[in-house]
Coordinates of C-alpha atoms and ligand atoms in Angstrom, one line a residue:
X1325 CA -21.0 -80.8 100.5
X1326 CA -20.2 -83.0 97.9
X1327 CA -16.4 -84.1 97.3
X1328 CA -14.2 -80.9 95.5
X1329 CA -11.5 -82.7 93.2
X1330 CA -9.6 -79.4 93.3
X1331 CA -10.1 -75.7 94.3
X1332 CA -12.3 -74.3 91.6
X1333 CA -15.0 -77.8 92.2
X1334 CA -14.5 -76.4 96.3
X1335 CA -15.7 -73.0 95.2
X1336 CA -18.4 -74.0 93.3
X1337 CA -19.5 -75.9 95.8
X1338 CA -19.2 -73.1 98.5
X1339 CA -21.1 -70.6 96.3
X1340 CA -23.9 -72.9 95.3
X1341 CA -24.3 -74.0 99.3
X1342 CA -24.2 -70.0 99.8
X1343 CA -27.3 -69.6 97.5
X1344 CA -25.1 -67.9 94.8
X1345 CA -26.6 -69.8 91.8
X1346 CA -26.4 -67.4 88.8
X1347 CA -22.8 -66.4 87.6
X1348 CA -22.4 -63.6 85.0
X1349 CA -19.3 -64.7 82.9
X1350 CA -16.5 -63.7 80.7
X1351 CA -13.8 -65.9 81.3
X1352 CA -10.0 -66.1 80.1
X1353 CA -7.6 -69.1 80.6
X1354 CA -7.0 -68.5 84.4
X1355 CA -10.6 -69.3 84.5
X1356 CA -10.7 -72.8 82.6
X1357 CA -10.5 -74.8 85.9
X1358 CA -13.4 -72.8 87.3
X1359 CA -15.1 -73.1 84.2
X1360 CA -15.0 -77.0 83.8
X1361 CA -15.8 -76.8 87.4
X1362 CA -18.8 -75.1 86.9
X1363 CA -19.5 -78.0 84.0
X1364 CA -19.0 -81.0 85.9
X1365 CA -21.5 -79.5 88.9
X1366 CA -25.0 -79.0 88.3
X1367 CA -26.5 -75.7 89.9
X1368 CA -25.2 -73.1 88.4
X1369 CA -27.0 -71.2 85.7
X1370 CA -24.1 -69.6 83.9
X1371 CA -24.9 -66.4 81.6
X1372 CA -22.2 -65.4 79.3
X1373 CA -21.7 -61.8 78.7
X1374 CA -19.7 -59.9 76.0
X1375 CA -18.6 -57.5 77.7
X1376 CA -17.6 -57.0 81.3
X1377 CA -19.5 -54.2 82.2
X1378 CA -23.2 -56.3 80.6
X1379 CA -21.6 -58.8 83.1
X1380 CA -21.1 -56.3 86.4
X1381 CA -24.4 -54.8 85.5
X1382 CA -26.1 -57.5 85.0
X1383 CA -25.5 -58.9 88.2
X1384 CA -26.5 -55.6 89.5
X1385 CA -29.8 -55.9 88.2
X1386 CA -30.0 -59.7 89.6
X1387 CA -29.6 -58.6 93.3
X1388 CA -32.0 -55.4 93.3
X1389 CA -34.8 -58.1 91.8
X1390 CA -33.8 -61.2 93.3
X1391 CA -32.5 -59.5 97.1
X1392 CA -29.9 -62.4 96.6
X1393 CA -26.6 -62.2 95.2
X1394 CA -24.9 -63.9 92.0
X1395 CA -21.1 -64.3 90.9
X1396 CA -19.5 -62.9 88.2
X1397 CA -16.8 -64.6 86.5
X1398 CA -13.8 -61.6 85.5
X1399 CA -10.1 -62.4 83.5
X1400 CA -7.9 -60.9 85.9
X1401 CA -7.1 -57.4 86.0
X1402 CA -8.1 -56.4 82.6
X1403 CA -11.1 -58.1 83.1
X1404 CA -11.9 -56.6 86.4
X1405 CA -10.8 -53.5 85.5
X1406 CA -13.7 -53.4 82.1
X1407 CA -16.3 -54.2 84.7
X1408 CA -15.5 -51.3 87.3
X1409 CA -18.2 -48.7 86.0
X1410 CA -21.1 -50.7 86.3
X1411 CA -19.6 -52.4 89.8
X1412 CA -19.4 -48.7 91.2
X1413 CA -22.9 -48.4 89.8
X1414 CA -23.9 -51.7 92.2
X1415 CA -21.6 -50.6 95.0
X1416 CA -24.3 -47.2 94.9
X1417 CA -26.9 -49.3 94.2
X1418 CA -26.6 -51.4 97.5
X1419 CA -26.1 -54.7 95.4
X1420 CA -24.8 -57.7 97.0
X1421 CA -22.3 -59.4 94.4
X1422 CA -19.1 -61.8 94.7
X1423 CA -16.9 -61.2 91.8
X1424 CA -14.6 -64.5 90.8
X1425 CA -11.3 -63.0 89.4
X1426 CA -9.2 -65.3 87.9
X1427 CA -5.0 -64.6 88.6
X1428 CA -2.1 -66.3 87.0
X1429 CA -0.5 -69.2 89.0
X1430 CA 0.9 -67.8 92.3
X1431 CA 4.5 -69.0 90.7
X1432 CA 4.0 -67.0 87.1
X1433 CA 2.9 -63.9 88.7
X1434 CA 6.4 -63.1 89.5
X1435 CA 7.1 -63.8 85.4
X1436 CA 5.5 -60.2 84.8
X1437 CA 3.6 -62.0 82.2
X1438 CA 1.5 -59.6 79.9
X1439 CA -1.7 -60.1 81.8
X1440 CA -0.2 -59.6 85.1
X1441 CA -1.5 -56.2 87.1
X1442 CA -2.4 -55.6 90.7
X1443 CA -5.3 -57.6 91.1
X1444 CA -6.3 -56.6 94.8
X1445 CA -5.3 -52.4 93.5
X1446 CA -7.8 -52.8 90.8
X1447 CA -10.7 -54.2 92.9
X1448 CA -10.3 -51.9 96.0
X1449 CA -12.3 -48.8 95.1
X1450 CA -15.4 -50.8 93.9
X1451 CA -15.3 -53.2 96.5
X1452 CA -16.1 -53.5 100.2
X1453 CA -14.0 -56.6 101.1
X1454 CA -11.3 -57.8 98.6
X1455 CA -8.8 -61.5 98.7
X1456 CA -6.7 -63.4 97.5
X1457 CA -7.2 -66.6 98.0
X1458 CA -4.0 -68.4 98.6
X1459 CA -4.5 -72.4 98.5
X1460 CA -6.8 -74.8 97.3
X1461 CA -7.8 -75.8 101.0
X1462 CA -8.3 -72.2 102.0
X1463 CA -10.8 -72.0 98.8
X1464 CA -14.1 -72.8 100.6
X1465 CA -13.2 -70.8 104.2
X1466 CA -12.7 -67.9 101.9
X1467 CA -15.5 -68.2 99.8
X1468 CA -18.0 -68.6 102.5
X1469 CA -16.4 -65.5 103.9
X1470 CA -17.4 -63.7 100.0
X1471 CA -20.7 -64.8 100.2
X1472 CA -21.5 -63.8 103.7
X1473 CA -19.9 -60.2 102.6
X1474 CA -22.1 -59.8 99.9
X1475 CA -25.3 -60.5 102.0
X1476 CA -24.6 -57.6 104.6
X1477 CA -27.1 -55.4 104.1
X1478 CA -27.9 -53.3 102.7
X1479 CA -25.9 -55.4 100.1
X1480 CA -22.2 -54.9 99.2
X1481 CA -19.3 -56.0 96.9
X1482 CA -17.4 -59.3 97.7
X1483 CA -14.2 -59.9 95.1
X1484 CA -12.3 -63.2 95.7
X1485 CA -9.3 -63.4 93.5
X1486 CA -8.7 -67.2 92.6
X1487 CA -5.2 -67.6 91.0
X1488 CA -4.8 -70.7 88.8
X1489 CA -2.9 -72.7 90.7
X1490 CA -5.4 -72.7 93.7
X1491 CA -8.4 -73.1 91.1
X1492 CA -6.6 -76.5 89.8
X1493 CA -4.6 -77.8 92.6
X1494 CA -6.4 -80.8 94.8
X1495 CA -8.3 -80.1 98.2
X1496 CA -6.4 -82.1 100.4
X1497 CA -9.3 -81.3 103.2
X1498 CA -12.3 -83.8 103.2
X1499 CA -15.5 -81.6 102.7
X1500 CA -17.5 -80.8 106.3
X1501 CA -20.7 -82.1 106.8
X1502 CA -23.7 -79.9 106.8
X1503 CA -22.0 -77.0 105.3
X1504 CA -24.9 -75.6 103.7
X1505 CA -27.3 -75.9 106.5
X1506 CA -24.6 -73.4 108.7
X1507 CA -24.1 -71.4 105.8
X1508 CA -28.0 -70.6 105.6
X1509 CA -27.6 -70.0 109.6
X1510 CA -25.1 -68.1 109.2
X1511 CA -26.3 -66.0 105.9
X1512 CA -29.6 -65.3 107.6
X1513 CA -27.0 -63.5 110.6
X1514 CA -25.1 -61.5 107.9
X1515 CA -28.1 -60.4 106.3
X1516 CA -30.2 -59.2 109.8
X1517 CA -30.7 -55.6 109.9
X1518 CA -30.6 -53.6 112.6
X1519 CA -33.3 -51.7 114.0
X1520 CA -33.8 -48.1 114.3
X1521 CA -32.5 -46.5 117.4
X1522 CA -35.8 -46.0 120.0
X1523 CA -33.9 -42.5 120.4
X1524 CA -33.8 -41.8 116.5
X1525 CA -37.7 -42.9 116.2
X1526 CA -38.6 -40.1 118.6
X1527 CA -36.1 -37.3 117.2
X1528 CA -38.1 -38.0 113.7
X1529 CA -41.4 -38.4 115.6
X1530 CA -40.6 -34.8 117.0
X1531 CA -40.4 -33.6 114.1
X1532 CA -42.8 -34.8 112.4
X1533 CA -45.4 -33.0 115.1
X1534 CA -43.3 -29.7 115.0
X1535 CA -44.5 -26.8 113.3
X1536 CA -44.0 -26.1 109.5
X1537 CA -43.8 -27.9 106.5
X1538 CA -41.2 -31.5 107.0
X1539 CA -40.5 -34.2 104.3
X1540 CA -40.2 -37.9 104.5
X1541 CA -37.3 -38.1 102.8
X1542 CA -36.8 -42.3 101.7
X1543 CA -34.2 -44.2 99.9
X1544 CA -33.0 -47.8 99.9
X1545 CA -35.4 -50.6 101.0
X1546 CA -37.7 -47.4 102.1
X1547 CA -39.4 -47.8 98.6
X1548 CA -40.6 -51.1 98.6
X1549 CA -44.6 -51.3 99.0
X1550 CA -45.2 -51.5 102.7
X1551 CA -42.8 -49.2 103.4
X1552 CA -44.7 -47.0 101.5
X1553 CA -47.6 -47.6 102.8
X1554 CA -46.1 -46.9 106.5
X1555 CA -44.8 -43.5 105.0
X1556 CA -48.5 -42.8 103.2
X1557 CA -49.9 -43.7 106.9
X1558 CA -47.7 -40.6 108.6
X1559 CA -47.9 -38.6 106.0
X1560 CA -51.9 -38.5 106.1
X1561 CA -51.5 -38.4 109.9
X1562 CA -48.9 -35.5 110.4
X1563 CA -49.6 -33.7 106.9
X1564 CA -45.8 -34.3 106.1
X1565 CA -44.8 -34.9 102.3
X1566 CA -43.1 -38.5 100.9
X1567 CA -40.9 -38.1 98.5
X1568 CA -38.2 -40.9 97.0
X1569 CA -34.3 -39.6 97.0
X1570 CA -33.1 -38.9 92.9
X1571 CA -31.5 -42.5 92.1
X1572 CA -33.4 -45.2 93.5
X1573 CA -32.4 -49.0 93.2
X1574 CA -35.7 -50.1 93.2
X1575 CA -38.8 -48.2 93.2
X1576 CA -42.3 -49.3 93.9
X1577 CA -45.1 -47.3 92.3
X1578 CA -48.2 -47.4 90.3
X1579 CA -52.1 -47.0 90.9
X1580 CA -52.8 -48.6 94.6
X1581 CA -49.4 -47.8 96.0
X1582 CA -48.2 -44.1 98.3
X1583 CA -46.6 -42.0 96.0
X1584 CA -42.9 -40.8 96.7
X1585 CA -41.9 -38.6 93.8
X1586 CA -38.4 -38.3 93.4
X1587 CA -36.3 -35.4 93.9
X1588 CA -35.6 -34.2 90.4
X1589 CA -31.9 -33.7 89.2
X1590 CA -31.5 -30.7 88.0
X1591 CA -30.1 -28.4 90.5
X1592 CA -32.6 -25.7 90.1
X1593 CA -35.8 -27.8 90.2
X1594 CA -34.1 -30.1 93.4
X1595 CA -33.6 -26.8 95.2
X1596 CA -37.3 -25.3 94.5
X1597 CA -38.6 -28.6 95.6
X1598 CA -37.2 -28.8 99.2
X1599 CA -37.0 -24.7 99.4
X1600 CA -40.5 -25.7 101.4
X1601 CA -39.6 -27.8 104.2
X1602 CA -37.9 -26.6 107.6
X1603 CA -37.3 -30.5 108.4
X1604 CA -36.1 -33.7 106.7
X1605 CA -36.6 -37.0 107.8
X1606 CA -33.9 -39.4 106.3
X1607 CA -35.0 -42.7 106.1
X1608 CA -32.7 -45.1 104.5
X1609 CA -31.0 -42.3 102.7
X1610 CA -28.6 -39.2 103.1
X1611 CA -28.8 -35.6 103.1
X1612 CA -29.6 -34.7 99.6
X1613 CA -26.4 -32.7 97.6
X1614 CA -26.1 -31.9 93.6
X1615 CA -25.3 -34.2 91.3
X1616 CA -22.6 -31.7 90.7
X1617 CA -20.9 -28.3 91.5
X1618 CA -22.0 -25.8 89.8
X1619 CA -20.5 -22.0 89.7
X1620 CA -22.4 -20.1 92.5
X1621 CA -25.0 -22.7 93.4
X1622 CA -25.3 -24.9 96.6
X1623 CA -23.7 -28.3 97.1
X1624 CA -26.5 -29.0 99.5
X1625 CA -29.8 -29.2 98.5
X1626 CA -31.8 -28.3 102.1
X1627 CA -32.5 -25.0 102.6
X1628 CA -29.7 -23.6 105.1
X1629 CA -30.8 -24.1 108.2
X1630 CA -33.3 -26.8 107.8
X1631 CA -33.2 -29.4 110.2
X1632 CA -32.0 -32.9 109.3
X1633 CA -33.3 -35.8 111.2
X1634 CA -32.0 -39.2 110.4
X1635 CA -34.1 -42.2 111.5
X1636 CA -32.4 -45.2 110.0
X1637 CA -29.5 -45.5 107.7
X1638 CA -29.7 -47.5 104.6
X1639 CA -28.4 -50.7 105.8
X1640 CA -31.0 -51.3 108.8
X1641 CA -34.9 -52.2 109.1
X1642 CA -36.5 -49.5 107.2
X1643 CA -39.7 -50.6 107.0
X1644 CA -39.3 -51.9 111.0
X1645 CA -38.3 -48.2 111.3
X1646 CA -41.2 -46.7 109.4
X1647 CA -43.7 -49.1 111.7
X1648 CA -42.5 -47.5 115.1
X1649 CA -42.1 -44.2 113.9
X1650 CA -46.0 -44.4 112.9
X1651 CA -47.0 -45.8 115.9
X1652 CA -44.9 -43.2 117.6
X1653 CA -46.9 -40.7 115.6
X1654 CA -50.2 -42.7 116.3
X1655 CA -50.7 -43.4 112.4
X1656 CA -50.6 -46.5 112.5
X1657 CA -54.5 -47.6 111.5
X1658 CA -54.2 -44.3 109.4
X1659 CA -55.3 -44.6 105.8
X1660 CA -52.3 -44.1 103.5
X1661 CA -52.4 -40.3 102.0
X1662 CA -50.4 -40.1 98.6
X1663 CA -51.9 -43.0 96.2
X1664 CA -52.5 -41.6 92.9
X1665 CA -55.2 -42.3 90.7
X1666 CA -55.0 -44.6 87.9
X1667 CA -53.8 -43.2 84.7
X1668 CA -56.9 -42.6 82.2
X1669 CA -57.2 -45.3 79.6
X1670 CA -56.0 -44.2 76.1
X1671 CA -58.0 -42.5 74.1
X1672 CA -57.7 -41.6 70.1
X1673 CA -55.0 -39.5 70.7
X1674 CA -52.3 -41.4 70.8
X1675 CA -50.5 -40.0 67.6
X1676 CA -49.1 -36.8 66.5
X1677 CA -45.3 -35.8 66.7
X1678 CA -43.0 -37.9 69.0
X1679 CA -42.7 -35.8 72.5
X1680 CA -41.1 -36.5 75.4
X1681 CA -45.2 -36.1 76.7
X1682 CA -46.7 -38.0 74.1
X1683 CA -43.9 -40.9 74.9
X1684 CA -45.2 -40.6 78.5
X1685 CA -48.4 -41.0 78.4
X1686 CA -48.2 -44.1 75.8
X1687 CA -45.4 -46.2 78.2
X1688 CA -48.1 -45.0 81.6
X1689 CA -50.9 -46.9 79.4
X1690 CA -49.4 -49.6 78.0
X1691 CA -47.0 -50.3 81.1
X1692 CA -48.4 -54.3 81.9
X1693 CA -49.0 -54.9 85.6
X1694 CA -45.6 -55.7 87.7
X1695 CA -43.4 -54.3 84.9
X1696 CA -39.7 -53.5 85.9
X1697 CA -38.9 -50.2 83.8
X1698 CA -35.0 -49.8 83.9
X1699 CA -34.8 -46.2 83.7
X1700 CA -31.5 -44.9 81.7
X1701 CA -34.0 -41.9 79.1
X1702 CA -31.8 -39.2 80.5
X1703 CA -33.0 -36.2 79.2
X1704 CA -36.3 -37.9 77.2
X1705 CA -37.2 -39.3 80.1
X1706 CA -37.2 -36.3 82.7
X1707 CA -41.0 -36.0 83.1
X1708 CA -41.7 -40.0 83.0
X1709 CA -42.2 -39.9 86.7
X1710 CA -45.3 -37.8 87.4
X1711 CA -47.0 -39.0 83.9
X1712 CA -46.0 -42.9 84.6
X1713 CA -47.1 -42.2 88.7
X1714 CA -50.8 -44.0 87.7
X1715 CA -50.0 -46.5 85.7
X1716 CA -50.5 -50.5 86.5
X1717 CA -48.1 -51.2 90.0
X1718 CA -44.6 -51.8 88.6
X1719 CA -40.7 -51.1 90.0
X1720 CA -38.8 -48.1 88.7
X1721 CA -34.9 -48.6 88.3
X1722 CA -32.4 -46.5 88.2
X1723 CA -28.4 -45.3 87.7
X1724 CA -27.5 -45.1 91.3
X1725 CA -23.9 -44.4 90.9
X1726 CA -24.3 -42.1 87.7
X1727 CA -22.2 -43.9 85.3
X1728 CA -24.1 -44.4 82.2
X1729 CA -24.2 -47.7 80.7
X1730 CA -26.2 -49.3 83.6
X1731 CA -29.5 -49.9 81.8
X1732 CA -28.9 -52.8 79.0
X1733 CA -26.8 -54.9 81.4
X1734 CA -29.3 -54.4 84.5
X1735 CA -32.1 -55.7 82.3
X1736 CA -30.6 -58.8 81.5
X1737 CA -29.7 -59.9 85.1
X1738 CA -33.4 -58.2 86.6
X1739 CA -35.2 -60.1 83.7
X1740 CA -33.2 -63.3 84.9
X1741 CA -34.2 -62.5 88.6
X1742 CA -37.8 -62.6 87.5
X1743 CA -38.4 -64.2 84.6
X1744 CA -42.3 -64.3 84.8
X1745 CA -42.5 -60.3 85.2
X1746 CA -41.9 -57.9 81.6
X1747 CA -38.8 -55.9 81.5
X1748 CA -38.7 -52.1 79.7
X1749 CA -35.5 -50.5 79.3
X1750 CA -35.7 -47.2 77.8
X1751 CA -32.9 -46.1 77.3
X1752 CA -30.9 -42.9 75.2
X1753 CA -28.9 -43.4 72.7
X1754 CA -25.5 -42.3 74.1
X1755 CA -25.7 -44.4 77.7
X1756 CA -27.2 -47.6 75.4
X1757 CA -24.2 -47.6 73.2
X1758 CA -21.8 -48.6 76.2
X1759 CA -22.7 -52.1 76.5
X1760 CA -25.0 -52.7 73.8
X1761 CA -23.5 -56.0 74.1
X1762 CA -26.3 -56.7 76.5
X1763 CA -28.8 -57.0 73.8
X1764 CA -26.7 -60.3 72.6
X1765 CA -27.6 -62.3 76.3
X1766 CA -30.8 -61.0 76.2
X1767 CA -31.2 -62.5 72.7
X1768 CA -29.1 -65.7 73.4
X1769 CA -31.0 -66.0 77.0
X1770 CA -34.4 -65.5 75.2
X1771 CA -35.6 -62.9 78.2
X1772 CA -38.8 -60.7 78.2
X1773 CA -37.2 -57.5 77.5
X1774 CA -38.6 -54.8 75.4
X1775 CA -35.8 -52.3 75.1
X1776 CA -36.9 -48.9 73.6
X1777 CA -34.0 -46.2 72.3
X1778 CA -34.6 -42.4 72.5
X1779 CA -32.5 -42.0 69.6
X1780 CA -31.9 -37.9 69.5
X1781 CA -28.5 -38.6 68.0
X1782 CA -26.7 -36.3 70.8
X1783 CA -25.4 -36.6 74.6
X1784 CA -28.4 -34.0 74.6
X1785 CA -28.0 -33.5 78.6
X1786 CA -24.5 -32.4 78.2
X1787 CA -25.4 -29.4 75.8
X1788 CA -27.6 -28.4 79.3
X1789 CA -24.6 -28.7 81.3
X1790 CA -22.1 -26.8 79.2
X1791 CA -24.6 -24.2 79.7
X1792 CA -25.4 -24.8 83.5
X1793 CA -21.3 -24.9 84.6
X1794 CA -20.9 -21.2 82.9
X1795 CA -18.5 -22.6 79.9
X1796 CA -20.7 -20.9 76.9
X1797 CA -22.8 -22.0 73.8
X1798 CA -20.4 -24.7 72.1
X1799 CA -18.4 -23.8 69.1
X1800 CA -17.8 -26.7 66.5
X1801 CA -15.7 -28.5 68.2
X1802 CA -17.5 -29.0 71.6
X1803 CA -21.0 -29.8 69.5
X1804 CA -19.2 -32.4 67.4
X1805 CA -18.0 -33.8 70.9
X1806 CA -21.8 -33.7 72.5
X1807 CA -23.3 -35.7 69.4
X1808 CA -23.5 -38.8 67.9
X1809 CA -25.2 -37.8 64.2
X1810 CA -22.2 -38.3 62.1
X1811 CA -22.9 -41.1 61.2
X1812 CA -26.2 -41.8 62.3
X1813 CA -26.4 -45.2 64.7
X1814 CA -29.1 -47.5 63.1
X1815 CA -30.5 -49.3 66.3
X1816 CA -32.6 -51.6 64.6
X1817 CA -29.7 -53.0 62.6
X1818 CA -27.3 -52.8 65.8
X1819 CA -30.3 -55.2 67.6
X1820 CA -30.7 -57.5 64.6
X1821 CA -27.0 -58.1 64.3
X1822 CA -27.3 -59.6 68.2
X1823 CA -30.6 -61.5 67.2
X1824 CA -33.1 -59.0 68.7
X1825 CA -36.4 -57.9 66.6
X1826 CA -36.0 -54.6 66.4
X1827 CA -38.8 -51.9 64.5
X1828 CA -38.1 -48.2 64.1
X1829 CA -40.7 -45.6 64.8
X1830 CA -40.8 -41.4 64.1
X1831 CA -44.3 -41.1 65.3
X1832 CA -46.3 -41.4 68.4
X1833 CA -49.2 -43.4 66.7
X1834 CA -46.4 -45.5 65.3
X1835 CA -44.5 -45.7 68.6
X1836 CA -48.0 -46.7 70.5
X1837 CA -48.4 -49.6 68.1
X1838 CA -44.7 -51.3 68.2
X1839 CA -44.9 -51.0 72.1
X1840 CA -48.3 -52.8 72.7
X1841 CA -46.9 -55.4 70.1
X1842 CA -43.7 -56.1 71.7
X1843 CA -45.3 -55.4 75.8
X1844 CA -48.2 -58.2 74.4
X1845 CA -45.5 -61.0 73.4
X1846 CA -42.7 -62.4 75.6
X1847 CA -39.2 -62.5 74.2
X1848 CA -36.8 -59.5 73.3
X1849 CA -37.6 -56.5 71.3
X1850 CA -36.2 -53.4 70.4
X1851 CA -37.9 -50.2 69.6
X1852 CA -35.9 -47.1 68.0
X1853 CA -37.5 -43.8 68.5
X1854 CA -36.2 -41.1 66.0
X1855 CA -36.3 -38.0 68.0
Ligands
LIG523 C1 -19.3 -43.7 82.4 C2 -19.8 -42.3 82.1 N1 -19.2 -41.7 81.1 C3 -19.7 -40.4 80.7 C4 -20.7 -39.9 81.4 C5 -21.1 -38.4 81.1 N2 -22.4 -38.4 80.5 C6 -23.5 -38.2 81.3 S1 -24.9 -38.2 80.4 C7 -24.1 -38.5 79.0 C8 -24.8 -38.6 77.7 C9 -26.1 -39.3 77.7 O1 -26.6 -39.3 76.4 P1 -28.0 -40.1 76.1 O2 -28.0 -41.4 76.8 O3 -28.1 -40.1 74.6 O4 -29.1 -39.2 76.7 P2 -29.5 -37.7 76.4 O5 -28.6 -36.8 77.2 O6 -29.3 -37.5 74.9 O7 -30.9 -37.6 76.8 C10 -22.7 -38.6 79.2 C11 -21.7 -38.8 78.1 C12 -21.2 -40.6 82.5 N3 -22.2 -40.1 83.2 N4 -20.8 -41.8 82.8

């Protein structure tokens, strides 16, 4: 490591000899020594966001592309605080991150100045290992200890809180030799994953050759393309269906890869699709349950008295876990059941009326090969899944935690992660509007994102669940709280003000036409769709 003047140089160090390399920022003044820090040493590519959840988020997105963590960069509580939604999101998601919250000097926090707030109270719930970090000296031990905390699988929420005086006071510590060389050591430990249980792989292989229907139930790293291919490989051996859980961080799918459709969210249709099955196999995911309670319906999804068989959690070797249980199932030269054909090439009749079909059909042929949708359509998007399951191979990207406003921000730090792949986020109306921000660093940043809006002017999934919880039709009241028509949101003068192109379309023809344009150029674009 090279010499740290103070704290904040130390930690800059630590990160970058950690492999942390991209910080998502919105800094404040107990962040200016961190800030020149991260000025004076080269490394660092530093991504301003203006808002903290685009920041969160967008680190979110950076780990699920990348498998590595970045830092954020967060003012304090407040700061934090604006950033939780989209950290919950990542916390679901599996998402390695270590968040940099700047405190007051150790001295002024006793001042009650305005900005003071429990710090370490405000991080807790969305993080797995949260500290304070108390002198300059202690700066690198503790951020070696963040970064190894993010890496442990399957990924998971490191938040350092740096006051000011530890940022700016001198390291009175010489630097240790070799520090990055043990760090990669000891990252590669943190990151190992365990394997399945030898007694787990023959529970699941048990079940697999017992009677009646059983699914393959996958989640987490389960869903990346040899995983699938294991899966498609027992499935064609022991006739048992693959499907993906509802959220899924990172999806692989697409002509030439085994199919795992995901279980679909509303309660009805989740119930009807595993009324079939006397036994689940859980692989990298857990027992599926509602989204929500609803009056007189099941929490739990399985049919009572299915049996659940879990062969690996999400944190250990899933694909490691997949290989043994198809040799234990003998499937292991099998050819993969499952791949679907490749969707038909467009024909003349891509025009008409906009329809959530139409939409469909038009992203599933124009989708380039290795896109990365970000999936935030909501209610638009509900049949994307088996209309898109043809298209060119591409990852499919979703909420995992269920707090809208994921989409935007995960673009920007998934198009960072890969900047040589195209990035779609389509995206309604309502969950786009929480950090539009987003569309500003995707502008500034210049990144291949084509974002398109499903603008039906309404939180149109909430009129289903007014319905669907038993509380009536809504009166005037409840409507004018469920949508967003008065006034109308004009997306393509909301993207131009950030500096994005942005086109509005009200027909499928029309809507065809703006997405080939803006999928055959690199750089941002945004696409309204008047619904
Ligand atoms: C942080 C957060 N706040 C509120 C909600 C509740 N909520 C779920 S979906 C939704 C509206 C989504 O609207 P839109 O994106 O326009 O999609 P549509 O339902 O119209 O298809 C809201 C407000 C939520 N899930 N997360």
């Amino acid at each position: 490591m090279d010499a740290a003047a103070n704290g904040a140089e130390s930690l800059v160090h630590t990160l970058l000899d950690g492999g942390v390399d991209v910080c998502f920022t919105n800094p404040g003044t107990s962040e200016m020594h961190f800030v020149a820090a991260l000025d004076r040493i080269e490394g660092m590519r530093c991504v301003l966001g203006l808002f903290e959840g685009v920041v969160t988020g967008a680190a979110d997105g950076y780990y699920r592309m990348s498998g590595k963590p970045a830092c954020t960069l967060l003012h304090l509580g407040p700061g934090l605080a604006n950033g939780l939604a989209n950290l919950h999101n990542a916390r679901k998601a599996g998402s390695g991150i270590v968040n940099v919250v700047g405190d007051h000097a150790t001295a002024h926090v006793a001042l009650d100045a305005p900005l003071t707030s429990d710090i370490e109270g405000v991080a807790r719930p969305m993080s797995h290992w949260v500290h304070t970090s108390r002198s300059a000296d202690d700066i690198a031990t503790d951020g070696a200890r963040a970064v190894l905390e993010a890496n442990a699988p399957p990924g998971r929420i490191a938040t350092l809180i740096l006051p000011a005086d530890t940022a700016w006071n001198p390291v009175g510590r010489a630097p240790e030799a070799g520090s990055a060389a043990r760090m990669a050591a000891q990252i590669a430990e943190a990151r190992r994953r365990a394997p399945a249980e030898p007694e787990a792989v023959r529970a699941a292989a048990q079940a697999l050759r017992a009677d009646g229907p059983t699914l393959l139930l996958l989640g987490g790293v389960a869903l990346q393309p040899h995983a699938l291919e294991l899966a498609g490989r027992i499935a064609a051996k022991t006739g048992c269906t693959v499907m993906s859980e509802f959220y899924t961080a990172r999806l692989a799918r697409g002509a030439g890869r085994v199919a795992a459709p995901r279980l679909p969210y509303v309660i009805d249709a989740a119930l009807k699709a595993l009324a079939p099955f006397r036994r689940i196999v859980l692989v990298g995911t857990v027992r599926p349950v509602g989204f929500f309670a609803y009056p007189g319906k099941p929490g739990l999804l399985a049919p009572p008295g299915a049996e659940l068989v879990t062969l690996a959690s999400v944190d250990q070797d899933l694909e490691g876990a997949l290989a043994a249980l198809a040799d234990a199932c003998g499937a292991t030269s099998t050819p993969p059941a499952g791949i679907p054909a490749r969707a038909a090439a467009p024909g003349a009749a891509l025009s008409g009326p906009l329809s959530p079909e139409g939409i469909a059909a038009v992203v599933a042929a124009r989708l380039p090969e290795q896109a990365i949708v970000i999936d935030e359509a909501v209610t638009t998007g509900r049949g994307f899944g088996p209309a898109t399951a043809g298209a060119a191979p591409h990852d499919w990207l979703t909420g995992m935690g269920g707090a809208i406003g994921f989409g935007l921000p995960v673009a920007v730090g998934a198009a960072i992660a890969a900047p040589d792949r195209k990035v779609l986020a389509l995206e309604g109306d309502g969950s786009a509007m929480y950090t539009l921000q987003a569309l500003w660093t995707i502008a500034r940043e210049g990144l291949d994102v084509t974002t398109v809006i499903f603008a039906n002017r309404s939180y149109k999934i909430l009129h289903g669940e007014l319905a669907g919880v038993g509380a009536g039709t809504p009166g005037p009241r409840a409507t004018d709280m469920l949508t967003l028509d008065r006034p109308a949101l004009d997306w393509v003068a909301l993207a131009r003000g950030m500096g994005v192109e942005a086109v509005r379309v009200d027909e499928l023809g029309a809507f065809d036409k703006a997405l080939r344009d803006a999928l055959g150029r690199k750089g941002p674009a945004l696409i309204e769709v008047v619904l």
